[in-house]
Each structure stands twice: as structure tokens, then as C-alpha cells.
PDB file of C-alpha atoms and ligand atoms in Angstrom:
ATOM      1  CA  MET A   1      -2.093  -2.271  24.884  1.00  0.00           C
ATOM      2  CA  THR A   2      -2.940  -3.487  21.448  1.00  0.00           C
ATOM      3  CA  TYR A   3      -1.147  -1.531  18.300  1.00  0.00           C
ATOM      4  CA  LEU A   4      -1.966  -0.797  15.238  1.00  0.00           C
ATOM      5  CA  THR A   5       1.150  -0.880  13.829  1.00  0.00           C
ATOM      6  CA  GLY A   6       2.367   0.250  10.231  1.00  0.00           C
ATOM      7  CA  ALA A   7       5.079  -1.771   8.975  1.00  0.00           C
ATOM      8  CA  GLY A   8       6.340   0.413   5.943  1.00  0.00           C
ATOM      9  CA  PRO A   9       6.924  -0.446   2.554  1.00  0.00           C
ATOM     10  CA  GLY A  10       9.474  -3.196   2.173  1.00  0.00           C
ATOM     11  CA  GLU A  11      12.625  -2.647   3.261  1.00  0.00           C
ATOM     12  CA  LEU A  12      13.461  -3.162   7.127  1.00  0.00           C
ATOM     13  CA  GLU A  13      15.164   0.005   7.686  1.00  0.00           C
ATOM     14  CA  LEU A  14      11.934   1.414   6.840  1.00  0.00           C
ATOM     15  CA  LEU A  15      10.125   0.777  10.026  1.00  0.00           C
ATOM     16  CA  THR A  16       9.351   3.327  12.133  1.00  0.00           C
ATOM     17  CA  ILE A  17      11.109   3.804  15.933  1.00  0.00           C
ATOM     18  CA  LYS A  18       8.206   3.454  17.199  1.00  0.00           C
ATOM     19  CA  ALA A  19       7.275  -0.215  15.371  1.00  0.00           C
ATOM     20  CA  LEU A  20      10.411  -1.773  16.460  1.00  0.00           C
ATOM     21  CA  ARG A  21      10.232  -1.614  20.035  1.00  0.00           C
ATOM     22  CA  VAL A  22       6.091  -2.601  19.699  1.00  0.00           C
ATOM     23  CA  ILE A  23       7.436  -5.664  17.507  1.00  0.00           C
ATOM     24  CA  LYS A  24       9.882  -5.940  20.672  1.00  0.00           C
ATOM     25  CA  GLU A  25       7.273  -6.094  23.706  1.00  0.00           C
ATOM     26  CA  ALA A  26       4.735  -8.374  21.734  1.00  0.00           C
ATOM     27  CA  ASP A  27       3.324 -11.211  22.957  1.00  0.00           C
ATOM     28  CA  VAL A  28       1.139 -11.757  19.761  1.00  0.00           C
ATOM     29  CA  ILE A  29       1.365  -9.679  16.093  1.00  0.00           C
ATOM     30  CA  ILE A  30      -1.001 -10.912  13.697  1.00  0.00           C
ATOM     31  CA  TYR A  31      -0.054  -9.880  10.907  1.00  0.00           C
ATOM     32  CA  ASP A  32      -0.774  -9.702   6.959  1.00  0.00           C
ATOM     33  CA  ARG A  33       1.424 -10.483   3.376  1.00  0.00           C
ATOM     34  CA  LEU A  34       3.797  -8.196   4.126  1.00  0.00           C
ATOM     35  CA  ALA A  35       6.669  -6.831   1.701  1.00  0.00           C
ATOM     36  CA  ASN A  36       9.177  -7.635   4.215  1.00  0.00           C
ATOM     37  CA  PRO A  37       8.892 -11.026   7.024  1.00  0.00           C
ATOM     38  CA  GLN A  38      12.210  -9.617   8.896  1.00  0.00           C
ATOM     39  CA  ILE A  39      10.573  -7.794  10.740  1.00  0.00           C
ATOM     40  CA  LEU A  40       9.156 -11.070  12.651  1.00  0.00           C
ATOM     41  CA  LYS A  41      12.401 -12.145  13.276  1.00  0.00           C
ATOM     42  CA  GLU A  42      12.431  -8.238  15.774  1.00  0.00           C
ATOM     43  CA  ALA A  43       9.436 -10.147  18.066  1.00  0.00           C
ATOM     44  CA  LYS A  44      10.872 -11.556  21.807  1.00  0.00           C
ATOM     45  CA  ASN A  45      11.115 -15.503  22.241  1.00  0.00           C
ATOM     46  CA  GLY A  46       8.405 -17.351  22.580  1.00  0.00           C
ATOM     47  CA  CYS A  47       5.622 -14.470  20.564  1.00  0.00           C
ATOM     48  CA  GLU A  48       2.727 -15.425  19.131  1.00  0.00           C
ATOM     49  CA  PHE A  49       2.032 -15.349  14.571  1.00  0.00           C
ATOM     50  CA  ILE A  50      -1.145 -14.942  13.557  1.00  0.00           C
ATOM     51  CA  TYR A  51      -0.920 -14.744   9.832  1.00  0.00           C
ATOM     52  CA  VAL A  52      -4.630 -13.149   8.830  1.00  0.00           C
ATOM     53  CA  GLY A  53      -3.139 -12.877   4.847  1.00  0.00           C
ATOM     54  CA  LYS A  54      -4.025 -10.352   2.627  1.00  0.00           C
ATOM     55  CA  GLU A  55      -2.843 -10.359  -1.059  1.00  0.00           C
ATOM     56  CA  ASP A  56      -4.123  -7.749  -3.613  1.00  0.00           C
ATOM     57  CA  GLY A  57      -7.486  -7.343  -1.670  1.00  0.00           C
ATOM     58  CA  HIS A  58      -8.170 -11.149  -1.863  1.00  0.00           C
ATOM     59  CA  HIS A  59      -8.640 -12.041   1.820  1.00  0.00           C
ATOM     60  CA  ILE A  60      -7.243 -15.048   2.898  1.00  0.00           C
ATOM     61  CA  MET A  61      -9.609 -14.453   6.246  1.00  0.00           C
ATOM     62  CA  PRO A  62     -12.752 -12.473   6.038  1.00  0.00           C
ATOM     63  CA  GLN A  63     -12.493  -8.407   7.452  1.00  0.00           C
ATOM     64  CA  ASP A  64     -14.742  -9.449  10.238  1.00  0.00           C
ATOM     65  CA  ASP A  65     -13.135 -12.605  11.814  1.00  0.00           C
ATOM     66  CA  ILE A  66      -9.837 -10.160  11.766  1.00  0.00           C
ATOM     67  CA  ASN A  67     -11.288  -7.701  13.630  1.00  0.00           C
ATOM     68  CA  GLU A  68     -12.804 -10.587  15.837  1.00  0.00           C
ATOM     69  CA  THR A  69      -8.850 -11.981  15.953  1.00  0.00           C
ATOM     70  CA  ILE A  70      -7.566  -8.771  17.440  1.00  0.00           C
ATOM     71  CA  TYR A  71     -10.067  -8.124  20.246  1.00  0.00           C
ATOM     72  CA  GLN A  72      -9.668 -11.479  21.185  1.00  0.00           C
ATOM     73  CA  SER A  73      -5.947 -11.444  20.751  1.00  0.00           C
ATOM     74  CA  SER A  74      -6.749  -8.026  22.945  1.00  0.00           C
ATOM     75  CA  LEU A  75      -8.539  -9.761  25.537  1.00  0.00           C
ATOM     76  CA  LYS A  76      -5.747 -12.216  26.286  1.00  0.00           C
ATOM     77  CA  TYR A  77      -2.667 -10.391  25.687  1.00  0.00           C
ATOM     78  CA  ASN A  78      -0.469  -7.961  27.470  1.00  0.00           C
ATOM     79  CA  THR A  79       0.705  -6.931  23.915  1.00  0.00           C
ATOM     80  CA  VAL A  80      -0.779  -7.197  20.554  1.00  0.00           C
ATOM     81  CA  VAL A  81       0.522  -5.507  17.325  1.00  0.00           C
ATOM     82  CA  ARG A  82      -1.288  -5.636  14.067  1.00  0.00           C
ATOM     83  CA  LEU A  83       1.006  -5.204  12.046  1.00  0.00           C
ATOM     84  CA  LYS A  84       0.051  -3.954   8.603  1.00  0.00           C
ATOM     85  CA  GLY A  85       2.293  -2.815   5.264  1.00  0.00           C
ATOM     86  CA  GLY A  86       2.248   1.043   4.795  1.00  0.00           C
ATOM     87  CA  ASP A  87      -0.006   2.494   6.474  1.00  0.00           C
ATOM     88  CA  PRO A  88      -2.646   1.233   8.056  1.00  0.00           C
ATOM     89  CA  PHE A  89      -4.854   3.706   7.522  1.00  0.00           C
ATOM     90  CA  VAL A  90      -4.249   4.463   3.541  1.00  0.00           C
ATOM     91  CA  PHE A  91      -6.028   1.195   2.491  1.00  0.00           C
ATOM     92  CA  GLY A  92      -5.488  -1.092   5.402  1.00  0.00           C
ATOM     93  CA  ARG A  93      -8.499  -1.216   6.744  1.00  0.00           C
ATOM     94  CA  GLY A  94      -6.992  -0.336   9.848  1.00  0.00           C
ATOM     95  CA  GLY A  95     -10.048   2.603  10.481  1.00  0.00           C
ATOM     96  CA  GLU A  96     -12.970  -0.739  10.764  1.00  0.00           C
ATOM     97  CA  GLU A  97     -10.650  -2.446  12.860  1.00  0.00           C
ATOM     98  CA  GLY A  98     -10.335   0.764  15.412  1.00  0.00           C
ATOM     99  CA  ILE A  99     -13.623   0.670  15.532  1.00  0.00           C
ATOM    100  CA  TYR A 100     -14.289  -2.149  16.068  1.00  0.00           C
ATOM    101  CA  LEU A 101     -12.420  -2.745  19.119  1.00  0.00           C
ATOM    102  CA  ARG A 102     -13.341   0.756  20.216  1.00  0.00           C
ATOM    103  CA  GLU A 103     -17.043  -0.422  20.814  1.00  0.00           C
ATOM    104  CA  ARG A 104     -16.021  -3.608  22.202  1.00  0.00           C
ATOM    105  CA  GLY A 105     -13.699  -0.916  24.880  1.00  0.00           C
ATOM    106  CA  ILE A 106     -10.576  -2.061  23.953  1.00  0.00           C
ATOM    107  CA  LYS A 107      -8.229   0.394  24.044  1.00  0.00           C
ATOM    108  CA  PHE A 108      -6.385   1.305  21.517  1.00  0.00           C
ATOM    109  CA  GLU A 109      -2.336   2.885  19.642  1.00  0.00           C
ATOM    110  CA  MET A 110      -2.441   3.697  16.348  1.00  0.00           C
ATOM    111  CA  ILE A 111       1.398   3.563  15.249  1.00  0.00           C
ATOM    112  CA  PRO A 112       1.654   5.725  11.192  1.00  0.00           C
ATOM    113  CA  GLY A 113       3.677   3.471   8.150  1.00  0.00           C
ATOM    114  CA  ILE A 114       5.053   5.185   5.428  1.00  0.00           C
ATOM    115  CA  THR A 115       2.629   3.885   2.985  1.00  0.00           C
ATOM    116  CA  SER A 116       3.717   3.049  -0.507  1.00  0.00           C
ATOM    117  CA  ALA A 117       2.312   5.036  -1.980  1.00  0.00           C
ATOM    118  CA  ILE A 118       4.755   7.937  -1.495  1.00  0.00           C
ATOM    119  CA  SER A 119       8.202   5.813  -0.499  1.00  0.00           C
ATOM    120  CA  VAL A 120       7.554   2.581  -3.429  1.00  0.00           C
ATOM    121  CA  PRO A 121       7.475   5.527  -6.330  1.00  0.00           C
ATOM    122  CA  ALA A 122      10.631   7.019  -4.109  1.00  0.00           C
ATOM    123  CA  TYR A 123      12.913   4.410  -4.600  1.00  0.00           C
ATOM    124  CA  ALA A 124      12.530   4.628  -8.433  1.00  0.00           C
ATOM    125  CA  GLY A 125      13.039   8.303  -8.607  1.00  0.00           C
ATOM    126  CA  ILE A 126       9.849  10.131  -8.836  1.00  0.00           C
ATOM    127  CA  PRO A 127       8.601  12.333  -6.086  1.00  0.00           C
ATOM    128  CA  VAL A 128       4.606  13.073  -5.759  1.00  0.00           C
ATOM    129  CA  THR A 129       4.999  16.945  -5.966  1.00  0.00           C
ATOM    130  CA  HIS A 130       7.659  18.673  -8.058  1.00  0.00           C
ATOM    131  CA  ARG A 131       7.608  22.384  -8.713  1.00  0.00           C
ATOM    132  CA  GLY A 132       6.345  23.771 -11.643  1.00  0.00           C
ATOM    133  CA  ILE A 133       5.189  19.558 -12.715  1.00  0.00           C
ATOM    134  CA  ALA A 134       2.517  19.251  -9.817  1.00  0.00           C
ATOM    135  CA  VAL A 135       0.624  20.883  -7.749  1.00  0.00           C
ATOM    136  CA  SER A 136      -0.449  17.629  -5.730  1.00  0.00           C
ATOM    137  CA  PHE A 137      -0.957  14.423  -5.681  1.00  0.00           C
ATOM    138  CA  ARG A 138      -4.640  11.066  -5.308  1.00  0.00           C
ATOM    139  CA  VAL A 139      -3.664   8.031  -4.510  1.00  0.00           C
ATOM    140  CA  ILE A 140      -6.861   5.947  -5.242  1.00  0.00           C
ATOM    141  CA  THR A 141      -7.746   2.114  -5.781  1.00  0.00           C
ATOM    142  CA  GLY A 142      -7.165   0.473  -8.494  1.00  0.00           C
ATOM    143  CA  HIS A 143      -9.527  -2.825  -7.705  1.00  0.00           C
ATOM    144  CA  GLU A 144     -12.851  -0.722  -8.672  1.00  0.00           C
ATOM    145  CA  THR A 145     -12.996  -0.429 -11.999  1.00  0.00           C
ATOM    146  CA  SER A 146     -15.060   2.238 -13.815  1.00  0.00           C
ATOM    147  CA  ASP A 147     -17.371  -0.391 -15.152  1.00  0.00           C
ATOM    148  CA  LYS A 148     -18.733  -1.143 -11.966  1.00  0.00           C
ATOM    149  CA  LYS A 149     -21.874   0.980 -11.011  1.00  0.00           C
ATOM    150  CA  SER A 150     -21.091   1.508  -7.949  1.00  0.00           C
ATOM    151  CA  SER A 151     -17.961   3.354  -7.942  1.00  0.00           C
ATOM    152  CA  GLN A 152     -17.107   5.504  -6.319  1.00  0.00           C
ATOM    153  CA  ILE A 153     -13.788   7.216  -8.138  1.00  0.00           C
ATOM    154  CA  ASP A 154     -14.895  10.695 -10.823  1.00  0.00           C
ATOM    155  CA  TRP A 155     -12.335   9.580 -13.512  1.00  0.00           C
ATOM    156  CA  GLU A 156     -13.616  13.508 -14.791  1.00  0.00           C
ATOM    157  CA  SER A 157     -11.124  15.052 -11.797  1.00  0.00           C
ATOM    158  CA  PHE A 158      -8.810  13.128 -13.724  1.00  0.00           C
ATOM    159  CA  LYS A 159      -8.068  15.420 -16.382  1.00  0.00           C
ATOM    160  CA  ASN A 160      -6.039  18.128 -13.792  1.00  0.00           C
ATOM    161  CA  ASP A 161      -2.585  17.778 -14.682  1.00  0.00           C
ATOM    162  CA  GLU A 162      -2.273  15.980 -11.001  1.00  0.00           C
ATOM    163  CA  THR A 163       0.300  13.294  -9.635  1.00  0.00           C
ATOM    164  CA  ILE A 164      -2.190   9.437  -9.119  1.00  0.00           C
ATOM    165  CA  VAL A 165      -0.776   7.264  -7.531  1.00  0.00           C
ATOM    166  CA  PHE A 166      -3.026   3.427  -7.838  1.00  0.00           C
ATOM    167  CA  LEU A 167      -2.720   1.123  -4.936  1.00  0.00           C
ATOM    168  CA  MET A 168      -3.652  -2.286  -6.125  1.00  0.00           C
ATOM    169  CA  GLY A 169      -3.786  -1.794  -9.399  1.00  0.00           C
ATOM    170  CA  LEU A 170      -1.664  -4.012 -10.841  1.00  0.00           C
ATOM    171  CA  HIS A 171      -5.223  -5.970 -12.313  1.00  0.00           C
ATOM    172  CA  ASN A 172      -6.980  -3.721 -13.678  1.00  0.00           C
ATOM    173  CA  LEU A 173      -3.697  -1.728 -15.208  1.00  0.00           C
ATOM    174  CA  ARG A 174      -5.309  -1.630 -18.782  1.00  0.00           C
ATOM    175  CA  LYS A 175      -8.907  -0.680 -18.486  1.00  0.00           C
ATOM    176  CA  ILE A 176      -7.292   2.106 -16.356  1.00  0.00           C
ATOM    177  CA  SER A 177      -4.907   3.162 -18.966  1.00  0.00           C
ATOM    178  CA  LYS A 178      -7.748   3.017 -21.540  1.00  0.00           C
ATOM    179  CA  LYS A 179     -10.046   5.083 -18.898  1.00  0.00           C
ATOM    180  CA  LEU A 180      -6.893   8.236 -18.208  1.00  0.00           C
ATOM    181  CA  ILE A 181      -7.335   8.256 -22.457  1.00  0.00           C
ATOM    182  CA  ALA A 182     -10.955   7.846 -22.496  1.00  0.00           C
ATOM    183  CA  ILE A 183     -11.039  11.621 -20.405  1.00  0.00           C
ATOM    184  CA  GLY A 184      -8.941  12.720 -22.814  1.00  0.00           C
ATOM    185  CA  LYS A 185      -5.342  12.025 -21.290  1.00  0.00           C
ATOM    186  CA  PRO A 186      -2.772  11.552 -24.293  1.00  0.00           C
ATOM    187  CA  GLU A 187      -2.117   7.882 -25.299  1.00  0.00           C
ATOM    188  CA  ASP A 188       1.727   9.477 -24.726  1.00  0.00           C
ATOM    189  CA  TYR A 189       0.847  10.570 -21.216  1.00  0.00           C
ATOM    190  CA  PRO A 190       4.024   8.899 -18.369  1.00  0.00           C
ATOM    191  CA  VAL A 191       3.447   6.386 -16.767  1.00  0.00           C
ATOM    192  CA  ALA A 192       5.701   4.133 -14.746  1.00  0.00           C
ATOM    193  CA  VAL A 193       4.691   0.371 -12.254  1.00  0.00           C
ATOM    194  CA  ILE A 194       7.106   0.387  -9.667  1.00  0.00           C
ATOM    195  CA  SER A 195       6.876  -4.240  -8.838  1.00  0.00           C
ATOM    196  CA  ARG A 196       8.291  -4.817  -4.776  1.00  0.00           C
ATOM    197  CA  GLY A 197       9.051  -1.283  -4.112  1.00  0.00           C
ATOM    198  CA  THR A 198      12.197  -0.297  -2.044  1.00  0.00           C
ATOM    199  CA  THR A 199      13.078  -4.505  -1.451  1.00  0.00           C
ATOM    200  CA  SER A 200      15.965  -6.152  -3.491  1.00  0.00           C
ATOM    201  CA  GLU A 201      13.699  -7.019  -5.948  1.00  0.00           C
ATOM    202  CA  GLN A 202      12.187  -4.113  -6.527  1.00  0.00           C
ATOM    203  CA  LYS A 203      12.299  -3.768 -10.514  1.00  0.00           C
ATOM    204  CA  THR A 204      10.896   0.136 -12.300  1.00  0.00           C
ATOM    205  CA  ILE A 205       9.348  -0.171 -15.743  1.00  0.00           C
ATOM    206  CA  VAL A 206       8.079   3.070 -17.886  1.00  0.00           C
ATOM    207  CA  SER A 207       5.288   3.982 -20.545  1.00  0.00           C
ATOM    208  CA  THR A 208       2.686   5.913 -22.123  1.00  0.00           C
ATOM    209  CA  LEU A 209      -1.007   5.256 -20.843  1.00  0.00           C
ATOM    210  CA  LYS A 210      -1.133   3.695 -23.955  1.00  0.00           C
ATOM    211  CA  ASN A 211       1.512   0.550 -23.811  1.00  0.00           C
ATOM    212  CA  ILE A 212       2.025   1.134 -19.964  1.00  0.00           C
ATOM    213  CA  SER A 213      -0.076  -2.930 -19.902  1.00  0.00           C
ATOM    214  CA  LYS A 214       1.334  -4.303 -22.506  1.00  0.00           C
ATOM    215  CA  ASP A 215       5.312  -3.089 -20.889  1.00  0.00           C
ATOM    216  CA  ALA A 216       4.491  -3.653 -17.385  1.00  0.00           C
ATOM    217  CA  LYS A 217       2.245  -7.404 -17.054  1.00  0.00           C
ATOM    218  CA  ASP A 218       4.833  -9.486 -16.469  1.00  0.00           C
ATOM    219  CA  LEU A 219       5.160  -8.170 -13.271  1.00  0.00           C
ATOM    220  CA  PRO A 220       4.537  -9.550  -9.716  1.00  0.00           C
ATOM    221  CA  THR A 221       2.943  -7.623  -7.219  1.00  0.00           C
ATOM    222  CA  PRO A 222       2.859  -6.085  -4.936  1.00  0.00           C
ATOM    223  CA  ALA A 223       2.963  -3.997  -7.487  1.00  0.00           C
ATOM    224  CA  LEU A 224       1.800  -0.022  -7.470  1.00  0.00           C
ATOM    225  CA  ILE A 225       0.533   2.641 -11.004  1.00  0.00           C
ATOM    226  CA  ILE A 226       2.057   6.309 -10.860  1.00  0.00           C
ATOM    227  CA  VAL A 227       0.492   8.790 -13.403  1.00  0.00           C
ATOM    228  CA  GLY A 228       1.576  11.781 -14.423  1.00  0.00           C
ATOM    229  CA  GLU A 229       4.808  14.536 -15.708  1.00  0.00           C
ATOM    230  CA  VAL A 230       6.754  13.245 -12.587  1.00  0.00           C
ATOM    231  CA  VAL A 231       7.688   9.968 -14.006  1.00  0.00           C
ATOM    232  CA  LYS A 232       9.114  11.592 -16.126  1.00  0.00           C
ATOM    233  CA  LEU A 233      11.711  12.901 -13.554  1.00  0.00           C
ATOM    234  CA  ARG A 234      12.796   9.667 -13.030  1.00  0.00           C
ATOM    235  CA  GLU A 235      15.476   9.881 -16.020  1.00  0.00           C
ATOM    236  CA  ASN A 236      18.013  11.958 -13.140  1.00  0.00           C
ATOM    237  CA  LEU A 237      16.090  11.013 -10.418  1.00  0.00           C
ATOM    238  CA  ASN A 238      16.341   7.307 -10.447  1.00  0.00           C
ATOM    239  CA  TRP A 239      19.162   6.495  -7.139  1.00  0.00           C
ATOM    240  CA  PHE A 240      17.746   3.082  -5.973  1.00  0.00           C
ATOM    241  CA  GLU A 241      17.901   1.456  -9.078  1.00  0.00           C
ATOM    242  CA  SER A 242      21.164   2.139 -10.665  1.00  0.00           C
ATOM    243  CA  ASN A 243      23.406   3.226  -6.823  1.00  0.00           C
TER     244      ASN A 243
HETATM  245  N1  LIG B 301      -1.634   0.104   3.714  1.00  0.00           N
HETATM  246  C1  LIG B 301      -0.757   0.127   2.192  1.00  0.00           C
HETATM  247  C2  LIG B 301      -1.406  -0.399   1.075  1.00  0.00           C
HETATM  248  C3  LIG B 301      -2.206  -1.186   1.176  1.00  0.00           C
HETATM  249  S1  LIG B 301      -3.128  -2.153  -0.702  1.00  0.00           S
HETATM  250  C4  LIG B 301       0.202   1.171   2.302  1.00  0.00           C
HETATM  251  O1  LIG B 301       0.795   2.044   3.046  1.00  0.00           O
HETATM  252  O2  LIG B 301       0.700   1.304   1.334  1.00  0.00           O
HETATM  253  C5  LIG B 301      -1.672  -3.171  -1.257  1.00  0.00           C
HETATM  254  C6  LIG B 301      -1.440  -1.976  -2.482  1.00  0.00           C
HETATM  255  O3  LIG B 301      -0.173  -1.798  -2.007  1.00  0.00           O
HETATM  256  C7  LIG B 301      -1.043  -3.423  -3.668  1.00  0.00           C
HETATM  257  O4  LIG B 301      -1.770  -3.384  -4.030  1.00  0.00           O
HETATM  258  C8  LIG B 301       0.330  -1.906  -4.016  1.00  0.00           C
HETATM  259  O5  LIG B 301      -0.125  -1.368  -4.805  1.00  0.00           O
HETATM  260  C9  LIG B 301       0.518  -0.966  -2.984  1.00  0.00           C
HETATM  261  N2  LIG B 301       1.642  -1.568  -1.526  1.00  0.00           N
HETATM  262  C10 LIG B 301       2.275  -1.802  -1.200  1.00  0.00           C
HETATM  263  N3  LIG B 301       3.499  -2.344  -0.876  1.00  0.00           N
HETATM  264  C11 LIG B 301       4.527  -1.669  -2.383  1.00  0.00           C
HETATM  265  C12 LIG B 301       5.556  -2.465  -2.009  1.00  0.00           C
HETATM  266  N4  LIG B 301       6.772  -2.637  -1.773  1.00  0.00           N
HETATM  267  N5  LIG B 301       5.539  -2.433  -4.152  1.00  0.00           N
HETATM  268  C13 LIG B 301       4.801  -1.408  -4.838  1.00  0.00           C
HETATM  269  N6  LIG B 301       3.617  -1.467  -4.137  1.00  0.00           N
HETATM  270  C14 LIG B 301       2.907  -1.814  -3.299  1.00  0.00           C
END
């Protein structure tokens, strides 16, 4: 069987029991850059490792080649684990990999993972929804920018008081915050950038739309951006960085 498997956001224990089981059984593990490489130590002796790294959207191996690698491995081995950070179906191209396998008659199973989009804010003490503050949240790619003609992002729709989580957005932080101010959000609207969330290197910068790009410019990746009034709850809910 081939498993499209979520590795979770970083902390080892945020891996699911099911993911851990297939990792232990795997004949080959095809993996991206992981927030926690310790996971690979759970594999059995003789397990083959194939790194097809993907860093902030920059591929070391093109997606077509990754698809083909998973396919070829599936022909060759009994237990194939395609391991991806967070959840494979949240900006993880897991859907494309599944379709590629299906079209070639390969059976797969999908093992969801804990996505960074929710768990990393949680480890920074920021709930993505909170009664009376935010009734919804959105997870958006920050990789695509507003000046791209082909942008699929409807910036005007961000006018509501909704929590917005940008993944892959650190390099576009300045553009993103400018754009949100341009559509009418106050300059002092709360924003946080959380770097290397759920790991021992987790770091959170809380700022405003006006100042965040200056304040967070030196943070290492992976990092996500969270925008919304919920960011203020960190004052009372921060636990991981203060315990
Ligand atoms: N499938 C993944 C997301 C892939 S996109 C998931 O569900 O989590 C990669 C982006 O996720 C990074 O650019 C960053 O914005 C975010 N990310 C992943 N792990 C993170 C971590 N430990 N801390 C902060 N951001 C993280």
C-alpha cells in the first residue's frame, strides 16, 4: 500500500498514531523538508529514504518527478510512505499525487496530519476562532501576490473580521500587510508571525499590519502569518513559549 501521510507541524508527538504505524512498517519513505527529521528515526532498519525536498514552494525536485518517484516506488515496494509536513491536502499537493497514482492503477490511502495552519497558532496561544471575536478563519497561500495578474485571491473579501492564516507568506509579508491596509484594515490591526512552530525553536512576533514586516524580517522559516483580533488573546493564552 502507498500512504499519503501527514507528518504534523513539528513536535514529534503531534504525529498521528496511524502515521507512526506506517512509518515503522515502511519499505521506503519519500519526504520533504520536515519540521522534525526525528520522525525518520522511527523507520525500520533497511528502510530506504528519498528526499524530494520542497522549501517554501521552491522545489528541489519538480512535482512531476515527485509523482513519478512515488509511482515507481509503489511498483517496487509493498509499503510506501509519502510523508509531508502538516497535512498533505493543505497546500501539500497531496491531491495531485493521489490523482497521479489513481490514473496509473495504484491504490493509496490518505493519512491526514495536524496542519500547521491551526496547530502552530495554538502553540503560540492564538485560537483561530473565539466566541465574540472571530466566527470564521481562512487559510490562504501567501506565495501568490496581489500584483500577479493571475491572482486567485479576492483581497476585497478580507474586509470581514475573520482570522486569516497565510502559509508560505514570509517573503511577501510586506506586500500582504500593505494590501490588507489598502482594502481598509486599520494600520494597528493585530498580526503575528510564528516561526518554527511547535518545535523547541518556536518564536512568535506580535505586531501590527503597519510594523510587522519590519519586526519579523529576520525570523527563520518555516513561518506562518496570522492576522486578526484573535492575536491579542495570546496575552492570556501564551503557554508554550512561557511554560
Ligand atoms: N501541508 C502543510 C503546509 C505546507 S505549505 C501543513 O498542513 O501544515 C508550507 C508552509 O506551512 C510554510 O511556508 C509555513 O507557512 C507553514 N508551516 C509549516 N510548518 C510550520 C511550522 N512548524 N511553523 C510555522 N509555519 C509552518
